[in-house]
Tab-separated table of C-alpha atoms in Angstrom:
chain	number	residue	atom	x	y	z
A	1	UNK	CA	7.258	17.743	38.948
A	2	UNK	CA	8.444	14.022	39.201
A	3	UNK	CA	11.683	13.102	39.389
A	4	UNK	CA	13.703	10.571	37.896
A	5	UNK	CA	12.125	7.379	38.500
A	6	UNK	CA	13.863	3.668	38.412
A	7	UNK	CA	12.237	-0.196	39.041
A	8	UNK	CA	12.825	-2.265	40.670
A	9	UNK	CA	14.337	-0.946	43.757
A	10	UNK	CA	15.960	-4.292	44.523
A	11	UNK	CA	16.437	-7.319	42.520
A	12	UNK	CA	18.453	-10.425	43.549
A	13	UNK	CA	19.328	-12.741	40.552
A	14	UNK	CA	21.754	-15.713	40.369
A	15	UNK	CA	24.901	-16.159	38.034
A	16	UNK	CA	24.478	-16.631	34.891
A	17	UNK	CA	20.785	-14.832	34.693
A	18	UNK	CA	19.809	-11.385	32.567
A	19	UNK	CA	18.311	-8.854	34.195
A	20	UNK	CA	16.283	-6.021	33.082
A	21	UNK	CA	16.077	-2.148	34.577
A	22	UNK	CA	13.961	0.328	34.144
A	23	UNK	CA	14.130	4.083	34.368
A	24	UNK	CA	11.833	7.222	33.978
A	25	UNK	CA	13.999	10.496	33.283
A	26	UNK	CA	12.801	13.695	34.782
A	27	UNK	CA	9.842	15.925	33.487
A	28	UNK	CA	11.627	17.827	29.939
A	29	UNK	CA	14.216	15.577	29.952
A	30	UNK	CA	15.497	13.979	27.163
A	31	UNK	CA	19.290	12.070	27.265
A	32	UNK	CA	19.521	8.746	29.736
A	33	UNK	CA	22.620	7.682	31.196
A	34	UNK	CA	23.442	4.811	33.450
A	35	UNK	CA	25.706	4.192	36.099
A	36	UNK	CA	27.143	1.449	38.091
A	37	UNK	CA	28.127	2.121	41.720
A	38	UNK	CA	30.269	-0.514	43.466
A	39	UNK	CA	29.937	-0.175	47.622
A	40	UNK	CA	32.321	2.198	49.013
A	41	UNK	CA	32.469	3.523	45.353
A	42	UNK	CA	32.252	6.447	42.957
A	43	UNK	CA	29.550	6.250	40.377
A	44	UNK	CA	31.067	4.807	36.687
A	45	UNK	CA	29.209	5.454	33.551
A	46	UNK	CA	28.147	2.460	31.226
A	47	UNK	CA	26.413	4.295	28.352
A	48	UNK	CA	23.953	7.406	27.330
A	49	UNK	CA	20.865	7.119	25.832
A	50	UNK	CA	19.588	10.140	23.081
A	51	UNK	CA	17.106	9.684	20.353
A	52	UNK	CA	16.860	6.266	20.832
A	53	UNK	CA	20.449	5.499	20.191
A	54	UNK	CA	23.438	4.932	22.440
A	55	UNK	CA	25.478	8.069	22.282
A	56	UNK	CA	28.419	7.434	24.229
A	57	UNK	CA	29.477	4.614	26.190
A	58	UNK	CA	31.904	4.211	29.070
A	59	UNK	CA	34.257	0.785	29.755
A	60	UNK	CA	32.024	-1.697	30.143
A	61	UNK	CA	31.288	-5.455	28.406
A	62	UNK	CA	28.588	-6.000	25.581
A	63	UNK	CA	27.133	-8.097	28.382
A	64	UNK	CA	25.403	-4.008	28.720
A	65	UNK	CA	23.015	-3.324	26.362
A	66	UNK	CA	20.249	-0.767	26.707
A	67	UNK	CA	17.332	0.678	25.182
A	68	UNK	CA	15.201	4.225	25.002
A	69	UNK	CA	11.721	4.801	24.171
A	70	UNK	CA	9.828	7.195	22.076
A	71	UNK	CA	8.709	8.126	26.214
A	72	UNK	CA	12.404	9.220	26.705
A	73	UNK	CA	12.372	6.261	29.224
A	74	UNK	CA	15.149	3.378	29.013
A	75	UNK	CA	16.233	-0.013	29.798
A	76	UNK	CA	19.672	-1.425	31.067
A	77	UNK	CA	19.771	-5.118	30.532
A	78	UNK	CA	22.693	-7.450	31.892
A	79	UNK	CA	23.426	-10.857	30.310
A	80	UNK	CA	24.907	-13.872	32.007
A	81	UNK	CA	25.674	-12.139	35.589
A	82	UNK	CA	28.149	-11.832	37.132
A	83	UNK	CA	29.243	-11.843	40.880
A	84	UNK	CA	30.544	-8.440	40.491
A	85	UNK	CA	27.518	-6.974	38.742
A	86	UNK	CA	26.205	-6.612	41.902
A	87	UNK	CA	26.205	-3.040	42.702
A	88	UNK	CA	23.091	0.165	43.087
A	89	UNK	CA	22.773	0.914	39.317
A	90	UNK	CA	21.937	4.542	39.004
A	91	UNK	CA	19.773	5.938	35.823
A	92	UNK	CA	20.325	10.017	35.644
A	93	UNK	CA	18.704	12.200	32.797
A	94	UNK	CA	19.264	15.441	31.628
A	95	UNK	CA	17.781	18.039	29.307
A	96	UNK	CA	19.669	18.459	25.849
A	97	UNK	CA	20.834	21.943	25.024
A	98	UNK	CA	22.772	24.691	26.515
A	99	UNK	CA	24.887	24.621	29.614
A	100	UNK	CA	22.374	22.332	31.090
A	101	UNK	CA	22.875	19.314	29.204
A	102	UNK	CA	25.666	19.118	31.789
A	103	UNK	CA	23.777	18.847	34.485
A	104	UNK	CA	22.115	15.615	35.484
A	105	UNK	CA	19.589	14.519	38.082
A	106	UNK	CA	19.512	11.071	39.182
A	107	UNK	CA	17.297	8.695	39.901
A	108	UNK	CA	17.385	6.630	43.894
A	109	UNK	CA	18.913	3.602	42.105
A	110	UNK	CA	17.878	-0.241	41.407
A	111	UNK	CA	20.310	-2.423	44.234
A	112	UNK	CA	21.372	-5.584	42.165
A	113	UNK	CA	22.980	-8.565	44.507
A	114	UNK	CA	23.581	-11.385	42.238
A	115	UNK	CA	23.962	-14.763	44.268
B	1	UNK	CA	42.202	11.423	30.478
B	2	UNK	CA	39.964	13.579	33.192
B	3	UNK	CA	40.205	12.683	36.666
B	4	UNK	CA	38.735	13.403	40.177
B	5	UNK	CA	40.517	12.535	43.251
B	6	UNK	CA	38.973	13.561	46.454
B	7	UNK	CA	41.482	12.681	48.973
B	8	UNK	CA	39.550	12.274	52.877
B	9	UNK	CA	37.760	9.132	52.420
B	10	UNK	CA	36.218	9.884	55.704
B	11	UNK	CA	36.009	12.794	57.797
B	12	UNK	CA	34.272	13.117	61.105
B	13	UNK	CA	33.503	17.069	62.570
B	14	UNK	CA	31.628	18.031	65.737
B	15	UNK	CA	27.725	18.998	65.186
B	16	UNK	CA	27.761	23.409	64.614
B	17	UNK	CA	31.820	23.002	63.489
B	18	UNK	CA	32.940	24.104	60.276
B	19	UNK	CA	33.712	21.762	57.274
B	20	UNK	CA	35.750	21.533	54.074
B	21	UNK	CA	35.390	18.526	51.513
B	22	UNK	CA	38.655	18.853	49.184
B	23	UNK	CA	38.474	17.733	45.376
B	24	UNK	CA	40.868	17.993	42.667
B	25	UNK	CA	40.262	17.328	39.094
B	26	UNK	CA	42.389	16.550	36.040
B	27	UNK	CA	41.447	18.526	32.751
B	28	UNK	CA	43.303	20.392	30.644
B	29	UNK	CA	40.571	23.164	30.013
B	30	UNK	CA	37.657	24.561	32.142
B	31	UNK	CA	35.652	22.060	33.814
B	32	UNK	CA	32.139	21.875	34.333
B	33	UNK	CA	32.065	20.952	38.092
B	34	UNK	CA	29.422	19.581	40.629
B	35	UNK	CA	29.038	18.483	44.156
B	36	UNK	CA	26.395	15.433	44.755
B	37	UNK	CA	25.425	14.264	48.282
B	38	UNK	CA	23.881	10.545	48.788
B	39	UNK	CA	22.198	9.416	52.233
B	40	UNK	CA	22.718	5.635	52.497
B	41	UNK	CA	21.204	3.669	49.970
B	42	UNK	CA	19.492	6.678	48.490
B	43	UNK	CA	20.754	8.214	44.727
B	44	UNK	CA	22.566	11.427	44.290
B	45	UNK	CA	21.239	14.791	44.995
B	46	UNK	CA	23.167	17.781	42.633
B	47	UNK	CA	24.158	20.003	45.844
B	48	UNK	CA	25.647	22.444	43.684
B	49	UNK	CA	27.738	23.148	40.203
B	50	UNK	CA	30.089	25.277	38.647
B	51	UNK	CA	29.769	25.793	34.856
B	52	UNK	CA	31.312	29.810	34.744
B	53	UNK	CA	32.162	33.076	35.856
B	54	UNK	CA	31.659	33.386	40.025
B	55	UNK	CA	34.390	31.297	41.100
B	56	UNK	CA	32.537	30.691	44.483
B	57	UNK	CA	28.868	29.263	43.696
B	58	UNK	CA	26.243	28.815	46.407
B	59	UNK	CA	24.362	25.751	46.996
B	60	UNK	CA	21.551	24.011	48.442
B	61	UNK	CA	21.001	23.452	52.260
B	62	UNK	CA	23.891	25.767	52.964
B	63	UNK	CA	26.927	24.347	51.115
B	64	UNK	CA	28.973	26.462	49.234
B	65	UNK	CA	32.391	25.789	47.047
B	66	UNK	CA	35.083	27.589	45.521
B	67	UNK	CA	36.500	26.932	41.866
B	68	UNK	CA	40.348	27.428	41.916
B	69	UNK	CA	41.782	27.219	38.522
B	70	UNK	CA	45.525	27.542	39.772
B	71	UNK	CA	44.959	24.547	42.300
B	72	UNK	CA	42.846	22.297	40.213
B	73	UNK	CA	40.146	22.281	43.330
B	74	UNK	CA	36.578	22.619	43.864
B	75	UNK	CA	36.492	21.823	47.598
B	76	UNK	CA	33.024	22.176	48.976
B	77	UNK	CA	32.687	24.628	52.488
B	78	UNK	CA	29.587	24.774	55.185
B	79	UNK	CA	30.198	27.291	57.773
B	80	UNK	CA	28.272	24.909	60.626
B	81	UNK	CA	27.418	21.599	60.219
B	82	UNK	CA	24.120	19.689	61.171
B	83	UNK	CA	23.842	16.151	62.002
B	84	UNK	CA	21.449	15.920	58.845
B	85	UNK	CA	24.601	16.252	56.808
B	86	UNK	CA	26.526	12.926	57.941
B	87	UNK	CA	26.341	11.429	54.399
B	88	UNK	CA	28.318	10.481	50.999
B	89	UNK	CA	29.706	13.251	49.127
B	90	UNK	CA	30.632	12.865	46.107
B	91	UNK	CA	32.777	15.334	43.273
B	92	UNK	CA	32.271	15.347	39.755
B	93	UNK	CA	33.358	16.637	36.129
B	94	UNK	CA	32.146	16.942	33.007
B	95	UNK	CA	33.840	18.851	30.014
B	96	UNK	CA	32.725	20.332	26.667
B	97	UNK	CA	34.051	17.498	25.166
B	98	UNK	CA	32.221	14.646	26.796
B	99	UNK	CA	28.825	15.942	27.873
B	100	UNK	CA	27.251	12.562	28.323
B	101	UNK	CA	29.265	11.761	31.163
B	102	UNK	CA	30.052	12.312	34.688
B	103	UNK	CA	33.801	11.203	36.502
B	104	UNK	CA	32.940	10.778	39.992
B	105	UNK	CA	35.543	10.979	42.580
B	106	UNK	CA	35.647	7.768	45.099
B	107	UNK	CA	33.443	9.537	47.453
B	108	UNK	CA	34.206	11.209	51.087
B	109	UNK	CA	32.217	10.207	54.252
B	110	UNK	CA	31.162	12.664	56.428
B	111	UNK	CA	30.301	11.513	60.015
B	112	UNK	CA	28.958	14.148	62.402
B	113	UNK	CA	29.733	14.304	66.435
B	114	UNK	CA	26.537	14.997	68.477
């Protein structure tokens, strides 16, 4: 049974670039979200992907934007970077009914440095 | 607005010694509640979660962690640690009213004496 999967697993862009993520949610899984983890860091949510629409989405700039397939899999793209985009961006997915559409399994992360 | 503060930023315990990783929350109703572990430069691993009844839930590779209401805690217990465990550990909430999202606390580094 894979797990969540993400590409790349590093990408080094320069200011002012977009960049583009990718993510794979778990086997059965149907809801994407995506987090940004500054070092030394707790993980902060930027938005939820369900149905192909963006459910819910945390404190973050329009400079965000994301996508989901008819796959269940998703984008996370970033316009004109910034220094402090840099950070492990973390895709996690999760099933959609009962108790465990609380419970989310993430993927090992895409490290972003922008230079 | 729901919180998690997890208040050792580091801890360091003896290989075989006991350990206890404190977290509090903010919520004004019951929590859903989970404990994630992350080896450097690796993503999060669910160690364990609380969503009802048992107060004290069991956990993968040993962990365990109690759920006290009256404290606003979820600290997370191993009776002996290994020096696989030296890692991030990170607490985390969700509620009935926001299920697409996790809170994180800002994380508590465990570093374990050979």
């Amino acid at each position: 049974d894979a797990g969540v999967t993400q590409s790349p697993t590093h990408l080094i862009k320069t200011r002012g670039q977009q960049v583009t993520l990718r993510c794979s949610p778990k086997s059965g899984h149907d809801t994407v979200s995506w987090y940004q983890q500054a070092l030394g860091q707790g993980p902060q949510f930027i938005f939820q992907y369900y149905e192909e629409e963006e459910r819910q989405r945390g404190n973050f700039p329009d400079r965000f934007s994301g996508h989901q397939f008819p796959n269940y899999s998703s984008e996370l793209n970033v316009n004109a970077l910034l220094l402090g985009d840099s950070a492990l961006y973390l895709c996690a997915s999760r099933a959609g009914t009962g108790v465990r559409r609380y419970e989310q399994y993430f993927g090992p992360g895409t490290r972003l440095t922008v230079t | 607005a729901q919180s998690v503060t997890q208040p050792d930023i580091h801890i360091t315990v003896s290989e075989g010694a006991s350990l206890e990783l404190r977290c509090n929350y903010s919520y004004g109703a019951t929590p859903y509640l989970f404990w994630y572990v992350q080896s450097p430069g690796q993503g999060l691993q669910l160690l364990l979660k609380y969503f009802s009844g048992d107060t004290l839930v069991q956990g993968i590779k040993g962990f365990e962690a109690e759920f006290k209401r009256s404290q606003s805690s979820f600290n997370l217990r191993k009776p002996s640690v290994h020096w696989s465990d030296a890692a991030e550990y990170f607490c985390a909430v969700a509620t009935s009213s926001n299920t697409g999202k996790l809170i994180f606390g800002q994380g508590t580094t465990l570093q374990v004496k050979p």
